Amino acid sequence: MSDRLRVPKLTGADVELGNFIEGDPRAASTAPVAARLVIAAIRARLGLAPPAGTTLDGGKNPHDHDRVFLGTLNSGCYYIDADHAEGCLPETLSAWDHVAWWQAMLRIAQRARDDVNAMLPTGQVLQLLADNSDGVVSYGAHLNVLVSRPTWEDIAHRKAHHAAFLAAFQVSSIVITGAGKVGADNSAAAVHFQLAQRADWFESMTGPQTTYHRPLVNTRDEPLCGRGTRATPARARLHCIFFDTTLSQVATLLRVGMMQLVLAMMEGGHIDVALTLDDPLGAVRAWSHDVTLTATARGMDGQELTALEMQRRFWEMAQRFVASGEAAEIVPRAEELVALWDETLCLLERRDWAALARRLDWVLKLGCIERALASDPSLAWDSPEVRLLAHQYASLDVERGLYWHFARAGLLDEVATEEQVRHAVSHPPTDTRAHLRGQLQRRFGHAVERVDWDHIVVRLSDRDGTTSSWRVDLPDPLDNGCAALARSAAPHGDIASLLQELGAVREAPAVAVKWRVAPGDVARIVAAVAGEIDHGDY
């Protein structure tokens, strides 16, 4: 057993949805209006007014505005990112819970869609798609995983082979995690159909960026889990931008669970440099563009491997890791995960497409399109109807969406029951920070000024009739707050005792600072920036 710092592989996700208004002739792109309508409908269901200072033109940050935390529901949130409604899951510990709360977040979006469509003019319909590309731009389905700070530093900065190992796992995983796509994107070679929607958009190995020159391994350092103290070792949040948005419950479960296992192995010091690729960026396109699963890529050991063969080697490592007991208390239900991973790989090795269609999005989508092509000789891969069929698979319209049709017919393997999904719509997970954040929002209601993943600010009346803002930091995503809530007898106890238990700090009033710059100083400032004078003068 390794003595390295290891932490439970808690996960979260932030997933952009495709959104547009069908039948609206007023604008070339209806995405901005569509996204705002979705958020407005969610707010209306929660009884919340629009955020202060915002208008229908959106907020100040085009990548993060109109954010609404679902404290009275499941402690997730929705906001607008670059004209897309984006749903963020509450923190979960098990991959099974991740699936349930992902399905719940989709259901919240579906209800908002229905509310909007009830008010739109006749002939106009708000459409939401769980996909990653509209043929022009790509938008993300980001998976966040809790890791130790040393593990994150090794991946992001210190050890190139750690990033290469993780990249090889992600790239080869598309045989399971791909959502399937008609055609190519981003000037990639033409192809009828490919496994992954994001594959053509990756252009670098590592980096913090998410919307351009996208890296296979993202190194954005936004922990949202504290920086650590002597008593509490530092943790980090690995922000993975690689994966597709999956609707299949089994594909989603494996996407999350396999990532948990691989990161847990890396955290324990289990890395095989032979399981790295000579050209991972070339490999992801080659493997994605080959639905026969026979394309190969060269490993750093010189051996040519298919994506399926590389996945089998990662599974063998994971199986040994779990059998050793090292995954205990780090990855929930690890034995079940490796068993399901193995079973799915076996189905892929046998090319059992009928069984795979029940659990993998790309297989089911490809089968739908191939049946349509076979039934109508006038159709071809470049027919608009074929692309429409692919989009229809991802539609959140429960009546027209192909995925929901197969789900209702009992043709898909599911891991979250209807009862679990309904529960996840209106309740946060009970074993993570999401529980405490949700309880605080319910407890303080309209007194809540600001909410973020790792803190909440409430404004309360003082005894002298004035009001003060109190900040409660929530640095530990593994702390569900039950102990503090119980000690303060929340939610019906004294507010002061609750704030004391949670270590709330009174925020200082904001002070406006006015800068006065003399005309002559402007030239000096510009010169300093240009490096033309000695900075020591300042």
XYZ file of C-alpha atoms in Angstrom:
538
model
C 0.000 0.000 0.000
C 1.444 3.366 -1.049
C 2.027 5.967 1.676
C 1.446 8.807 -0.790
C -1.298 11.317 -0.023
C -4.550 9.965 -1.415
C -8.031 11.498 -1.412
C -11.481 10.148 -2.324
C -12.222 10.711 -5.984
C -15.117 13.111 -5.590
C -16.447 14.396 -8.930
C -18.414 17.244 -10.435
C -19.166 18.357 -13.971
C -20.077 21.423 -15.987
C -21.836 20.665 -19.261
C -22.878 23.098 -21.981
C -26.053 22.400 -23.910
C -26.766 23.257 -27.506
C -29.654 25.729 -27.584
C -31.570 27.564 -30.309
C -35.091 28.687 -31.169
C -36.532 26.796 -34.098
C -38.759 28.900 -36.348
C -37.469 32.301 -35.186
C -36.610 34.353 -38.307
C -35.292 37.417 -36.496
C -31.634 36.553 -36.067
C -28.909 34.499 -37.695
C -28.221 32.959 -34.279
C -30.891 32.527 -31.647
C -28.514 30.938 -29.132
C -28.097 34.051 -26.924
C -31.845 34.475 -26.484
C -32.400 30.730 -26.072
C -29.831 30.466 -23.277
C -31.266 33.439 -21.398
C -34.781 32.023 -21.663
C -33.637 28.718 -20.158
C -32.044 30.432 -17.154
C -35.039 32.745 -16.733
C -37.372 29.745 -16.663
C -35.243 27.980 -14.049
C -35.246 31.122 -11.909
C -39.002 31.460 -12.262
C -39.554 27.896 -11.048
C -37.402 28.690 -8.006
C -39.235 31.949 -7.374
C -36.067 33.978 -7.915
C -35.830 37.423 -9.475
C -33.202 38.103 -12.157
C -29.787 38.787 -10.604
C -29.188 42.401 -9.651
C -27.620 44.537 -12.337
C -28.268 42.155 -15.222
C -30.394 42.750 -18.290
C -31.563 40.739 -21.243
C -28.212 41.579 -22.815
C -26.541 39.245 -20.308
C -23.809 39.755 -17.739
C -20.317 41.171 -17.865
C -18.438 37.903 -18.344
C -19.543 36.162 -21.579
C -18.316 32.839 -20.174
C -20.080 33.073 -16.806
C -23.196 35.112 -16.186
C -26.759 34.778 -14.924
C -25.574 32.002 -12.606
C -28.248 30.461 -10.392
C -27.420 27.914 -7.686
C -30.163 25.371 -7.149
C -30.001 25.422 -3.358
C -33.682 24.665 -2.901
C -33.378 21.788 -5.363
C -30.214 19.687 -5.643
C -27.375 22.172 -4.982
C -26.178 22.153 -8.577
C -26.326 25.275 -10.714
C -27.105 26.621 -14.167
C -25.555 29.615 -15.883
C -24.727 30.960 -19.341
C -21.377 30.284 -20.979
C -20.772 31.805 -24.417
C -24.482 31.764 -25.309
C -25.006 28.219 -24.059
C -27.023 27.187 -21.027
C -24.594 25.228 -18.881
C -25.518 22.831 -16.105
C -23.151 22.064 -13.237
C -23.677 18.941 -11.168
C -23.432 18.988 -7.389
C -20.401 17.212 -5.962
C -20.804 13.418 -5.787
C -18.605 10.611 -4.505
C -19.739 7.606 -6.529
C -20.033 7.311 -10.291
C -23.541 5.947 -9.747
C -24.570 9.123 -7.955
C -22.964 11.172 -10.728
C -25.254 9.467 -13.249
C -28.367 10.091 -11.151
C -27.612 13.793 -10.677
C -26.652 14.208 -14.342
C -30.008 12.789 -15.362
C -31.622 15.112 -12.808
C -29.881 18.171 -14.267
C -31.154 17.183 -17.704
C -34.659 16.913 -16.300
C -34.414 20.421 -14.820
C -33.402 21.719 -18.261
C -36.256 19.808 -19.893
C -38.781 21.402 -17.532
C -37.357 24.841 -18.276
C -37.647 24.098 -21.987
C -41.297 23.134 -21.577
C -41.999 26.328 -19.618
C -40.395 28.487 -22.304
C -42.201 26.739 -25.147
C -45.536 27.307 -23.410
C -44.912 31.054 -23.799
C -43.243 31.312 -27.215
C -45.247 32.460 -30.253
C -46.874 29.805 -32.394
C -44.348 28.243 -34.739
C -41.349 28.876 -32.484
C -39.828 26.092 -30.376
C -36.891 26.217 -27.983
C -34.617 23.256 -28.656
C -31.983 21.901 -26.271
C -29.349 19.367 -27.335
C -26.993 17.297 -25.193
C -24.143 17.447 -27.692
C -20.740 19.094 -28.173
C -20.671 20.547 -31.665
C -22.923 22.453 -34.036
C -20.590 21.976 -36.996
C -18.966 25.374 -36.489
C -17.893 25.499 -32.846
C -17.359 22.965 -30.082
C -18.636 23.330 -26.532
C -17.648 21.315 -23.536
C -18.663 18.592 -21.136
C -16.084 19.092 -18.406
C -15.470 16.507 -15.704
C -13.902 17.644 -12.427
C -12.154 15.194 -10.104
C -10.672 15.755 -6.645
C -6.981 14.834 -6.454
C -4.146 15.547 -4.061
C -2.146 18.684 -4.792
C 1.073 16.675 -5.432
C -0.785 14.551 -7.998
C -2.077 17.644 -9.778
C 1.365 19.265 -9.788
C 2.926 16.115 -11.241
C 0.375 16.055 -14.070
C 0.340 19.779 -14.793
C 3.917 20.890 -14.213
C 6.456 18.422 -12.886
C 6.294 15.122 -14.747
C 5.551 15.036 -18.457
C 5.046 11.272 -18.466
C 2.186 11.656 -15.971
C 0.338 13.957 -18.373
C 1.164 11.577 -21.231
C -0.198 8.592 -19.279
C -3.463 10.406 -18.538
C -3.746 11.601 -22.138
C -3.300 8.059 -23.463
C -6.076 6.809 -21.216
C -8.441 9.581 -22.275
C -7.678 9.245 -25.981
C -8.192 5.477 -26.018
C -11.335 5.701 -23.875
C -13.395 7.109 -26.760
C -14.323 3.552 -27.737
C -16.521 3.693 -24.618
C -17.078 7.384 -23.908
C -17.625 8.747 -27.421
C -21.047 10.200 -28.213
C -20.707 9.673 -31.971
C -20.720 12.324 -34.687
C -21.604 12.651 -38.358
C -18.745 14.196 -40.321
C -15.564 15.979 -39.294
C -14.868 19.345 -37.670
C -12.070 21.880 -37.414
C -10.525 21.165 -40.852
C -10.019 17.473 -40.062
C -10.025 14.887 -42.853
C -13.479 14.049 -44.181
C -15.228 11.104 -42.559
C -18.790 9.780 -42.625
C -19.047 9.076 -38.905
C -16.663 9.157 -35.966
C -16.670 7.919 -32.391
C -16.137 11.199 -30.530
C -17.556 14.686 -31.009
C -14.575 16.446 -29.420
C -11.741 14.530 -31.110
C -11.146 16.957 -33.991
C -10.861 19.939 -31.657
C -7.753 19.008 -29.653
C -4.582 20.741 -30.797
C -2.143 20.659 -27.867
C -1.037 18.324 -25.089
C -1.440 20.485 -21.987
C -2.598 23.987 -21.122
C -5.138 25.960 -19.085
C -7.253 27.118 -22.043
C -10.640 25.580 -22.856
C -11.990 27.382 -25.937
C -9.012 27.549 -28.308
C -5.984 25.370 -29.098
C -7.640 22.881 -26.748
C -5.337 20.612 -24.726
C -5.876 16.919 -24.083
C -4.913 17.515 -20.445
C -6.211 20.764 -19.022
C -4.076 22.493 -16.393
C -6.447 25.199 -15.168
C -5.736 25.622 -11.465
C -9.038 26.595 -9.874
C -9.218 24.201 -6.919
C -12.477 25.293 -5.223
C -11.333 23.100 -2.346
C -8.961 25.298 -0.361
C -5.208 25.472 -0.602
C -4.557 23.303 2.411
C -3.129 23.918 5.857
C -0.716 22.094 8.096
C -3.678 20.179 9.519
C -5.466 19.649 6.197
C -3.271 18.590 3.251
C -3.774 20.522 0.043
C -6.088 19.169 -2.604
C -6.727 20.178 -6.172
C -9.444 19.892 -8.786
C -8.437 18.246 -12.044
C -10.502 19.972 -14.734
C -10.869 17.509 -17.618
C -12.222 19.009 -20.850
C -11.684 15.936 -23.019
C -14.898 13.927 -22.873
C -18.133 14.086 -24.860
C -21.572 14.694 -23.404
C -23.105 11.247 -23.010
C -26.764 10.404 -22.508
C -26.275 6.657 -22.103
C -26.218 5.898 -18.404
C -23.634 3.121 -18.711
C -21.315 5.239 -20.871
C -21.621 8.080 -18.358
C -20.965 5.746 -15.440
C -17.840 4.339 -17.083
C -16.596 7.758 -18.220
C -16.625 8.924 -14.613
C -15.689 5.656 -12.924
C -12.760 4.828 -15.201
C -11.378 8.329 -14.681
C -11.704 7.908 -10.916
C -9.775 4.645 -11.061
C -6.999 5.931 -13.323
C -6.445 9.049 -11.218
C -6.484 6.947 -8.046
C -3.803 4.721 -9.586
C -1.705 7.729 -10.515
C -2.107 9.151 -7.024
C -0.844 5.855 -5.642
C 2.245 5.976 -7.857
C 1.051 3.396 -10.401
C 2.092 4.696 -13.812
C 3.326 2.632 -16.749
C 5.331 4.742 -19.189
C 4.795 2.004 -21.783
C 1.136 3.068 -21.789
C 1.870 6.410 -23.421
C 1.543 7.456 -27.047
C 4.119 8.811 -29.454
C 1.527 11.208 -30.925
C -1.651 11.368 -28.809
C -3.129 14.201 -30.872
C -2.758 12.177 -34.035
C -4.051 9.085 -32.253
C -7.286 10.666 -31.077
C -8.242 11.654 -34.622
C -7.157 8.353 -36.145
C -9.043 6.299 -33.575
C -12.121 8.522 -33.629
C -12.380 8.356 -37.423
C -12.371 4.537 -37.442
C -15.644 2.870 -36.461
C -14.152 -0.563 -37.236
C -11.849 -0.156 -34.211
C -8.876 -1.467 -36.201
C -6.833 1.737 -36.614
C -3.565 1.720 -34.692
C -1.348 4.311 -33.055
C 2.263 3.948 -31.978
C 3.084 3.764 -28.313
C 6.273 5.143 -26.828
C 7.579 1.584 -26.716
C 7.255 1.404 -30.512
C 4.317 -1.005 -30.507
C 1.270 -0.330 -32.683
C -1.976 -0.596 -30.706
C -5.654 -0.105 -31.369
C -7.618 2.041 -28.934
C -9.340 -1.104 -27.719
C -6.012 -2.839 -27.050
C -4.749 0.160 -25.101
C -7.961 0.289 -23.071
C -7.529 -3.382 -22.216
C -4.058 -2.637 -20.843
C -5.397 0.205 -18.715
C -8.105 -2.132 -17.456
C -5.485 -4.740 -16.495
C -3.673 -2.118 -14.413
C -6.937 -1.033 -12.796
C -7.944 -4.611 -12.044
C -4.673 -5.269 -10.217
C -4.979 -1.956 -8.384
C -8.486 -2.726 -7.148
C -7.567 -6.313 -6.233
C -4.737 -4.971 -4.058
C -7.239 -3.065 -1.937
C -5.755 0.355 -2.727
C -9.010 1.657 -4.183
C -10.883 1.093 -0.916
C -12.383 4.321 0.443
C -10.960 6.175 -2.572
C -13.222 4.965 -5.400
C -16.696 3.802 -4.306
C -17.804 0.419 -5.679
C -14.467 -0.016 -7.438
C -14.954 -3.773 -7.902
C -18.212 -3.171 -9.758
C -16.561 -0.541 -11.929
C -13.746 -2.798 -13.112
C -16.253 -5.593 -13.752
C -18.464 -3.338 -15.909
C -15.397 -1.943 -17.691
C -14.224 -5.493 -18.468
C -17.663 -6.577 -19.629
C -17.917 -3.618 -22.001
C -14.438 -4.225 -23.413
C -15.366 -7.864 -24.018
C -18.451 -6.764 -25.956
C -16.304 -4.424 -28.041
C -13.744 -7.153 -28.687
C -16.553 -9.441 -29.898
C -18.163 -6.583 -31.899
C -21.473 -7.359 -30.205
C -23.177 -4.262 -31.551
C -26.653 -5.203 -30.334
C -25.517 -5.446 -26.725
C -23.309 -2.370 -27.043
C -26.175 -0.261 -28.398
C -27.824 -0.649 -25.006
C -24.919 1.081 -23.258
C -22.791 3.194 -25.648
C -24.062 6.356 -27.355
C -21.882 6.162 -30.437
C -22.960 2.598 -31.221
C -26.663 3.357 -30.794
C -26.450 6.559 -32.856
C -24.505 4.849 -35.650
C -27.035 2.018 -35.748
C -29.929 4.474 -36.086
C -28.267 6.225 -39.017
C -27.260 3.010 -40.777
C -30.833 1.732 -40.558
C -32.123 5.001 -42.005
C -29.633 4.810 -44.884
C -30.583 1.203 -45.590
C -34.301 1.981 -45.610
C -34.111 5.022 -47.918
C -31.806 4.774 -50.971
C -32.120 8.529 -51.563
C -30.210 9.265 -48.363
C -26.423 9.597 -48.182
C -24.013 10.394 -45.377
C -23.897 14.031 -46.463
C -27.688 14.369 -46.619
C -29.123 17.056 -44.322
C -31.591 14.473 -43.053
C -28.740 12.346 -41.706
C -27.261 15.242 -39.761
C -30.735 16.067 -38.481
C -31.105 12.475 -37.302
C -27.834 12.757 -35.366
C -29.041 15.969 -33.736
C -32.376 14.349 -32.990
C -30.569 11.703 -30.967
C -29.233 14.408 -28.644
C -32.480 16.369 -28.344
C -33.870 16.893 -24.841
C -37.378 16.868 -26.326
C -38.721 13.710 -24.699
C -41.232 13.254 -27.534
C -38.866 13.744 -30.480
C -35.487 12.826 -29.007
C -34.301 9.413 -30.177
C -32.465 8.610 -26.942
C -35.624 9.127 -24.886
C -37.584 6.967 -27.336
C -35.208 4.055 -26.770
C -35.229 4.644 -23.007
C -39.041 4.534 -22.825
C -39.036 1.338 -24.866
C -36.728 -0.364 -22.347
C -33.984 -0.804 -24.940
C -31.200 0.753 -22.858
C -29.239 -0.480 -19.853
C -29.806 1.914 -16.964
C -27.997 2.313 -13.655
C -30.169 5.026 -12.070
C -33.793 4.232 -11.336
C -36.631 6.649 -11.998
C -37.047 7.052 -8.248
C -33.357 7.941 -7.840
C -33.511 10.536 -10.617
C -36.655 12.145 -9.199
C -34.958 12.316 -5.807
C -31.837 13.866 -7.360
C -33.900 16.644 -8.943
C -34.962 18.037 -5.580
C -32.261 16.852 -3.153
C -28.483 17.322 -3.018
C -26.138 14.392 -2.346
C -25.911 13.832 1.407
C -22.241 12.825 1.575
C -20.518 15.906 0.092
C -20.308 19.679 0.484
C -23.376 19.955 -1.754
C -25.532 18.940 1.218
C -24.242 21.764 3.423
C -24.426 24.360 0.655
C -28.007 23.367 -0.096
C -29.001 23.400 3.568
C -27.568 26.887 3.995
C -29.440 28.209 0.976
C -32.666 26.714 2.287
C -31.999 27.980 5.798
C -31.153 31.563 4.874
C -33.418 31.910 1.825
C -33.579 35.445 0.473
C -30.847 36.560 2.891
C -28.318 34.822 0.632
C -26.263 37.457 -1.209
C -23.787 35.274 -3.064
C -23.156 31.589 -3.538
C -20.231 29.749 -5.028
C -19.040 26.172 -4.752
C -16.734 26.913 -1.838
C -18.492 29.730 0.014
C -21.799 31.416 0.711
C -22.447 35.007 1.825
C -25.602 35.960 3.721
C -26.830 39.388 4.774
C -28.486 39.504 8.183
C -29.948 42.149 10.439
C -27.919 43.261 13.447
C -29.399 44.195 16.809
C -28.969 47.895 16.085
C -31.132 47.663 12.993
C -28.278 47.693 10.493
C -27.325 44.756 8.304
C -24.053 42.903 7.870
C -22.733 40.394 5.367
C -21.356 37.134 6.743
C -19.172 34.809 4.703
C -19.158 31.075 5.355
C -16.232 29.322 3.671
C -16.790 25.741 2.512
C -13.255 24.670 1.559
C -13.678 20.921 2.044
C -15.808 19.276 -0.671
C -15.876 16.088 1.420
C -17.510 17.819 4.411
C -21.285 17.484 4.252
C -21.682 19.770 7.254
C -23.922 17.372 9.137
C -21.932 17.679 12.364
C -22.072 21.479 12.408
C -25.731 21.512 11.422
C -26.584 19.061 14.180
C -24.670 21.005 16.832
C -26.535 24.181 15.952
C -29.857 22.337 15.734
C -30.279 23.594 12.169
C -32.420 24.210 10.253
C -34.657 25.335 13.136
C -32.036 26.561 15.579
C -30.482 29.906 16.286
C -28.857 31.615 13.296
C -26.005 33.008 15.382
C -25.052 29.572 16.681
C -25.097 28.160 13.173
C -22.813 30.903 11.871
C -20.488 30.360 14.816
C -20.324 26.609 14.208
C -19.456 27.234 10.570
C -16.783 29.818 11.361
C -18.566 32.641 9.553
C -16.628 35.884 9.176
C -18.194 39.325 8.927
C -17.297 40.893 5.582
C -15.905 44.411 5.581
C -18.013 46.921 3.630
C -16.799 47.503 0.110
C -14.830 50.725 -0.271
C -14.870 52.554 -3.581
C -11.394 53.671 -4.644
C -11.023 56.592 -7.039
C -7.769 56.925 -8.933
C -6.459 60.352 -9.827
C -3.873 60.390 -12.596
C -2.265 63.632 -13.663
C -1.868 64.128 -17.444
C 1.899 63.897 -17.182
C 1.670 60.587 -15.343
C -0.116 58.914 -18.253
C 2.975 59.105 -20.445
C 5.137 57.750 -17.617
C 2.777 54.814 -17.083
C 2.730 53.952 -20.783
C 6.509 54.223 -20.922
C 6.863 51.979 -17.893
C 4.696 49.325 -19.495
C 6.787 49.567 -22.644
C 9.929 49.122 -20.567
C 11.422 52.465 -21.561
C 12.198 53.735 -18.044
C 13.610 52.303 -14.851
C 10.782 50.575 -12.958
C 12.633 51.376 -9.756
C 11.362 54.946 -10.096
C 7.991 53.666 -8.949
